[in-house]
Amino acid sequence: MNAPERFELQQTRFIRAPRDKVFAAFTDETLLRQWHCPRGMSVTHSRSDARTSGEWQLQMQARDGSRFAVGGVYRELSRPERLVYTWAWQGENSPLAGVETLVEVELLARDGGTELRLRHSGFPAAAASEAHAVGWRSTLNHLLDLVDERGSAATLTLLGDVRSSYTRTVRMALAEKGLAYDFQACAPHSPEILAVHPFGRIPALRDGEISLFETSAIVRYLDECFGSAATLLPGSQLARAQCEQWVSAVNAYLYDTMVRRYVLQYRFPRGTAGQPDRGVIDGALKDMPAQLAALDKAYGAGDWLAGGALSMADLFVAPILAYVERMPEGPALLTAAPNLRRAQATLRRRESFIRTDPTPPPEGAAA
Ligand SMILES: N[C@@H](CCC(=O)N[C@@H](CS)C(=O)NCC(=O)O)C(=O)O
């Protein structure tokens, strides 16, 4: 009788850290607790008897409190180049409970750092190896946060243009979270952006081999996956819904009126003889007072749109208003919105706003 078919995954990562440090991260139970779970989860228990036939065990916890236990036995420990251990999920909740798989980790010295080659084999179904591949991609990002000399900048790259309001929203979120990252300047619809964004807009985010597009998805990911607590999404259900409501309003109405049909008409004039198209601008000017009034009412006597504290919603609105205010009719339009002006003044004192200011914009700046 033929042996049942088995499936496996392989991943390779370059880490700017010596092999010893990476090896220790896989075998030291204190270090394991700091990274060995996908982003957004935490390790609540770790045990490692790092010798041949010694046992290891981890318990991971998701944000909703659900727990997952996994463990196995070390088969080979050749510090600092090779580590082999068995891996089996425990507990009735796991469809793979009791199924023993094998993890082989090779660490090669390369370019002053380490090339990590991971092979996880013995899965009874392709779907199981694919699910573990997703988990490992995120878990290895976590490992790089901990051991790579660049921290989160080893995996996080933001693609966009500093002059773009949506790009600034993400840059502000990264600054609020205190996250190191790389910035890759690229234009909408460029080959670089189309490689990660099917609709060619900016920004997009890479986190190692994971990529994401749409500003609200990116900010939510950063907020929920980095740091022990989300700080840009309000805690209560109602406030979270109000935050989503304003993000959605920016995407559906406010950006179109205030940026596309107004700011961009001045910045990239498309009318006759290279002049701004007055018809388009006048149309936007007709719609803007009601939109600004709605924002003014939402801010009311407070400084924030949802939950009584800074949230993703404020990060969506601020970069747009910063542009509107600098347009010819901007200051007059904003006189009618005193709450909005006061709230923006508060937000503009934050480091995240100051440090992401793209002004003075170069000639031909995009909004
Ligand atoms: N809904 C998208 C909108 C992104 C967007 O429209 N970005 C502008 C720059 S601020 C852009 O890429 N414009 C180019 C285009 O519209 O083709 C998001 O939330 O990321």
Coordinates of C-alpha atoms and ligand atoms in Angstrom, one line a residue, residues 164-166 188-189 201-203 214-215 251 255 260 367, ligand 1:
S164 CA -0.3 62.1 -0.9
S165 CA -2.9 62.7 1.9
Y166 CA -3.6 58.9 2.2
P188 CA 0.3 55.8 -8.5
H189 CA 0.1 53.2 -11.2
R201 CA -3.4 53.7 -5.9
I202 CA -1.1 54.8 -3.1
P203 CA -0.2 53.9 -0.4
E214 CA -6.2 50.5 1.2
T215 CA -5.3 52.9 3.9
N251 CA -13.3 57.4 1.1
Y255 CA -11.6 63.0 -0.5
R260 CA -9.8 65.2 -6.3
A367 CA -2.3 65.8 -3.0
Ligands
LIG1 N1 -9.2 54.2 -1.1 C1 -7.8 54.3 -1.3 C2 -7.5 55.6 -2.0 C3 -6.1 55.9 -2.3 C4 -5.9 57.0 -3.2 O1 -6.9 57.4 -4.0 N2 -4.7 57.6 -3.3 C5 -4.4 58.6 -4.3 C6 -3.3 59.5 -3.8 S1 -3.7 60.3 -2.3 C7 -4.1 58.0 -5.6 O2 -3.4 57.0 -5.6 N3 -4.5 58.6 -6.7 C8 -4.2 58.1 -8.0 C9 -5.4 57.8 -8.8 O3 -6.5 58.1 -8.4 O4 -5.3 57.2 -9.9 C10 -7.1 54.2 0.1 O5 -7.7 54.3 1.1 O6 -5.9 53.9 0.1

